[in-house]
Amino acid sequence: MDESRSEGAAGQVTQIWDEVLGAIRARVGDRTFDTWFAPLELRAQDDGRLELSVPNRFFQEWFENNYLEEVRATVESVAGHRVEVQLGLADAEPTRVRRPEPEPSVEPTPAPKYRAPSGLHARYRFDSFIKGTSNELAASAAHAVAEDPGQRFNPLFIYGGVGLGKTHLLHGIGHALHARDPSSRIAYISAEHFMNEFVTAVRNNAFDAFRRRYRDDCDCLLVDDIQFIAGKDRTMDEFFHVFNALYESGKQIVITADRVPKDMEGMEARLTSRLNWGLVADVQAPDLETRMAILEQKAERDGLELDRNVARCIAELVDSNVRDLEGALVRVTAFADLRGVPVTESFVREALGSRSASPDAPVTVERIQKAVAGHFRVRISDLKGRRRHQAIARPRMIAMYLARELSGASFPEIGMRFGGRDHSTVISACRRISTICAGDEDMRSTVESLRERLAGH
Ligand code: ADP
Ligand code: MG
């Protein structure tokens, strides 16, 4: 009796998994699906838990950074309840399967004794950050701040495009401060989380705890992607008070953003001026030499042999930002591994070059925004902006959905390109559009025709 019951449960989960795969294939397209989802194997399941195996470590890392959230969200919406999704290596014992972290971006610390301050990514430390002319000022200022918090550059404001190392530096400061003085109280928070916590605190009458956390019991405040709170009046106001309280007591404040303070539309003038009080430092796209150094470091860290010419070849082909560069290395390695061939220059050219030559070539997020804005006669700035009117919110969600499907960009990156939204916002937009498409012929054909126009270009 017990047996038939467990068989029933297993069957149910397998069914869920098939349905999940179907939904994902429809969303990401055959090419992405075949590369990243077909190799997954459903290894085990029990109540509310799925265990998947992946072919290798590179695959696992890439998958965790780019698709795991999507799988979790889809499993949950198909199952209709919470299901834990775990990834493990195909040849590992099931007991070695890694449990998912509560916060997807936070990895276990490499050194067993080291405990990073909460929210800090163990890998984002100064010693793994490659300096080059593109980031020299920001990196030196970050070091200076960690040496001498609250003294020289306060606030330190680091800005630049997506994937150029702002978050890495910000976490690096946190680690270095912690190493220097483990008792110093470091608060790292994205501006979006700051807003969410603030709103929740107000709603739950828990404002005292919020205030203690960010004003009284805080020696260093690290805020990522501040552009997010532009236009959010009450949050800006609260942040203004937090800033003043910390600043006046000589506490260090470090802030990142995707642009300089004065270009942040909707940011209060009194806040903008404070953001300029200390040092404003930029990060730029790295030059070839820096890109090669980054690749070589990453290869070494992952225990991967990387020929210098191969590194040069990847660095030449991928010049946009460091995140893409790391992605390219992972992609090349995973492809080679799946096919069982060595990573050579010609293999790199094939693996990365074919990406832009194929009919499935990624369409840029910008082109998608332009096409969607044109179709619905809204402005591109509206797609990136904050207005929630349906005439704008719908096109915005459609654009995010198409960006996910056609551009190959990750959820966090799409969020950044839509005015600095959080990845969870993008995930829920994609889900909304899938759901609407499933039940609404008009929506389906609108999305279909946009997709054809973009992909068939
Ligand atoms: P941003 O916050 O500017 O969008 P991140 O800090 O998230 O960018 O960086 C994206 C990825 O690139 C991370 O994995 C980060 O470790 C890596 N990275 C960026 N710049 C460097 C660098 N100079 N040296 C080593 N890794 C880097
Ligand atoms: Mg960042």
CSV table of N, CA and C in Angstrom, one decimal, residues 27 68-74 76-77 192 196 228 386 388 393-402 404 410-412 414-415 418 421-437 443:
chain,number,residue,atom,x,y,z
A,27,ARG,N,8.8,29.3,-23.6
A,27,ARG,CA,9.2,30.6,-23.2
A,27,ARG,C,10.6,30.9,-23.7
A,68,LEU,N,17.8,29.2,-12.7
A,68,LEU,CA,17.2,28.5,-11.5
A,68,LEU,C,16.0,29.2,-11.0
A,69,GLU,N,16.0,30.5,-10.9
A,69,GLU,CA,14.9,31.3,-10.4
A,69,GLU,C,13.7,31.0,-11.3
A,70,GLU,N,13.9,31.0,-12.6
A,70,GLU,CA,12.8,30.7,-13.5
A,70,GLU,C,12.2,29.3,-13.3
A,71,VAL,N,13.1,28.4,-13.1
A,71,VAL,CA,12.6,27.0,-12.9
A,71,VAL,C,11.8,27.0,-11.6
A,72,ARG,N,12.3,27.6,-10.5
A,72,ARG,CA,11.6,27.6,-9.3
A,72,ARG,C,10.2,28.2,-9.4
A,73,ALA,N,10.2,29.4,-10.1
A,73,ALA,CA,8.9,30.1,-10.3
A,73,ALA,C,7.9,29.2,-11.1
A,74,THR,N,8.5,28.6,-12.1
A,74,THR,CA,7.6,27.8,-13.0
A,74,THR,C,7.1,26.6,-12.3
A,76,GLU,N,6.6,26.2,-9.1
A,76,GLU,CA,5.7,26.6,-8.2
A,76,GLU,C,4.3,27.0,-8.8
A,77,SER,N,4.4,27.6,-10.0
A,77,SER,CA,3.1,28.0,-10.5
A,77,SER,C,2.4,26.7,-11.1
A,192,GLU,N,16.2,48.5,-3.6
A,192,GLU,CA,14.9,48.0,-3.7
A,192,GLU,C,14.5,47.3,-2.3
A,196,ASN,N,11.5,48.0,0.3
A,196,ASN,CA,10.5,47.0,0.8
A,196,ASN,C,10.5,46.9,2.3
A,228,PHE,N,17.1,52.9,-8.0
A,228,PHE,CA,15.8,52.3,-7.8
A,228,PHE,C,14.8,53.2,-7.0
A,386,ARG,N,8.2,54.5,-14.3
A,386,ARG,CA,7.5,53.9,-13.1
A,386,ARG,C,6.0,53.9,-13.2
A,388,ARG,N,2.2,53.2,-13.8
A,388,ARG,CA,1.6,51.9,-13.7
A,388,ARG,C,0.3,51.7,-14.5
A,393,ALA,N,1.9,49.7,-18.5
A,393,ALA,CA,2.3,48.5,-17.8
A,393,ALA,C,2.3,47.3,-18.6
A,394,ARG,N,1.2,47.1,-19.4
A,394,ARG,CA,1.1,46.0,-20.3
A,394,ARG,C,2.3,45.9,-21.3
A,395,PRO,N,2.5,47.0,-22.1
A,395,PRO,CA,3.6,46.9,-23.0
A,395,PRO,C,4.9,46.7,-22.3
A,396,ARG,N,5.1,47.2,-21.1
A,396,ARG,CA,6.3,47.0,-20.4
A,396,ARG,C,6.5,45.5,-20.1
A,397,MET,N,5.4,44.9,-19.6
A,397,MET,CA,5.5,43.5,-19.3
A,397,MET,C,5.8,42.6,-20.5
A,398,ILE,N,5.2,43.0,-21.6
A,398,ILE,CA,5.4,42.3,-22.9
A,398,ILE,C,6.8,42.4,-23.3
A,399,ALA,N,7.4,43.7,-23.2
A,399,ALA,CA,8.8,43.9,-23.6
A,399,ALA,C,9.7,43.1,-22.7
A,400,MET,N,9.4,43.0,-21.4
A,400,MET,CA,10.2,42.2,-20.5
A,400,MET,C,10.2,40.7,-20.9
A,401,TYR,N,9.0,40.3,-21.2
A,401,TYR,CA,8.7,38.9,-21.6
A,401,TYR,C,9.5,38.5,-22.9
A,402,LEU,N,9.4,39.4,-23.9
A,402,LEU,CA,10.2,39.2,-25.1
A,402,LEU,C,11.7,39.3,-24.9
A,404,ARG,N,13.2,38.4,-22.3
A,404,ARG,CA,13.6,37.2,-21.7
A,404,ARG,C,13.8,36.1,-22.7
A,410,SER,N,19.8,37.8,-18.7
A,410,SER,CA,19.3,37.2,-17.4
A,410,SER,C,18.2,38.1,-16.8
A,411,PHE,N,17.4,37.6,-15.9
A,411,PHE,CA,16.4,38.4,-15.2
A,411,PHE,C,17.0,39.6,-14.6
A,412,PRO,N,18.1,39.5,-13.8
A,412,PRO,CA,18.6,40.8,-13.2
A,412,PRO,C,19.0,41.8,-14.3
A,414,ILE,N,17.8,42.2,-17.3
A,414,ILE,CA,16.6,42.8,-17.9
A,414,ILE,C,16.0,43.8,-17.0
A,415,GLY,N,16.0,43.5,-15.7
A,415,GLY,CA,15.5,44.4,-14.7
A,415,GLY,C,16.3,45.7,-14.7
A,418,PHE,N,15.4,47.8,-17.6
A,418,PHE,CA,14.1,48.5,-17.5
A,418,PHE,C,14.0,49.4,-16.3
A,421,ARG,N,14.9,47.8,-12.3
A,421,ARG,CA,13.9,47.0,-11.5
A,421,ARG,C,14.6,45.7,-11.0
A,422,ASP,N,14.0,45.2,-10.0
A,422,ASP,CA,14.6,43.9,-9.4
A,422,ASP,C,14.2,42.7,-10.3
A,423,HIS,N,15.0,41.7,-10.2
A,423,HIS,CA,14.8,40.5,-11.1
A,423,HIS,C,13.4,39.9,-10.8
A,424,SER,N,13.0,40.0,-9.5
A,424,SER,CA,11.7,39.4,-9.2
A,424,SER,C,10.5,40.1,-9.9
A,425,THR,N,10.7,41.4,-10.2
A,425,THR,CA,9.7,42.1,-11.0
A,425,THR,C,9.6,41.5,-12.4
A,426,VAL,N,10.8,41.2,-13.0
A,426,VAL,CA,10.8,40.7,-14.3
A,426,VAL,C,10.2,39.3,-14.4
A,427,ILE,N,10.6,38.5,-13.4
A,427,ILE,CA,10.0,37.2,-13.3
A,427,ILE,C,8.5,37.2,-13.3
A,428,SER,N,7.9,38.1,-12.4
A,428,SER,CA,6.5,38.1,-12.3
A,428,SER,C,5.8,38.7,-13.6
A,429,ALA,N,6.5,39.6,-14.3
A,429,ALA,CA,6.0,40.1,-15.5
A,429,ALA,C,5.9,39.0,-16.6
A,430,CYS,N,7.0,38.2,-16.6
A,430,CYS,CA,7.0,37.1,-17.6
A,430,CYS,C,5.9,36.1,-17.3
A,431,ARG,N,5.7,35.8,-16.0
A,431,ARG,CA,4.7,34.9,-15.7
A,431,ARG,C,3.3,35.4,-16.0
A,432,ARG,N,3.1,36.7,-15.7
A,432,ARG,CA,1.8,37.3,-16.1
A,432,ARG,C,1.5,37.1,-17.6
A,433,ILE,N,2.5,37.5,-18.4
A,433,ILE,CA,2.3,37.5,-19.8
A,433,ILE,C,2.0,36.0,-20.3
A,434,SER,N,2.8,35.1,-19.8
A,434,SER,CA,2.5,33.7,-20.1
A,434,SER,C,1.1,33.3,-19.8
A,435,THR,N,0.7,33.7,-18.6
A,435,THR,CA,-0.7,33.3,-18.2
A,435,THR,C,-1.7,34.0,-19.1
A,436,ILE,N,-1.5,35.3,-19.3
A,436,ILE,CA,-2.5,36.0,-20.2
A,436,ILE,C,-2.5,35.4,-21.6
A,437,CYS,N,-1.4,35.1,-22.1
A,437,CYS,CA,-1.3,34.5,-23.5
A,437,CYS,C,-2.1,33.2,-23.5
A,443,MET,N,-3.9,38.7,-27.1
A,443,MET,CA,-2.6,38.9,-26.5
A,443,MET,C,-1.6,37.9,-27.2
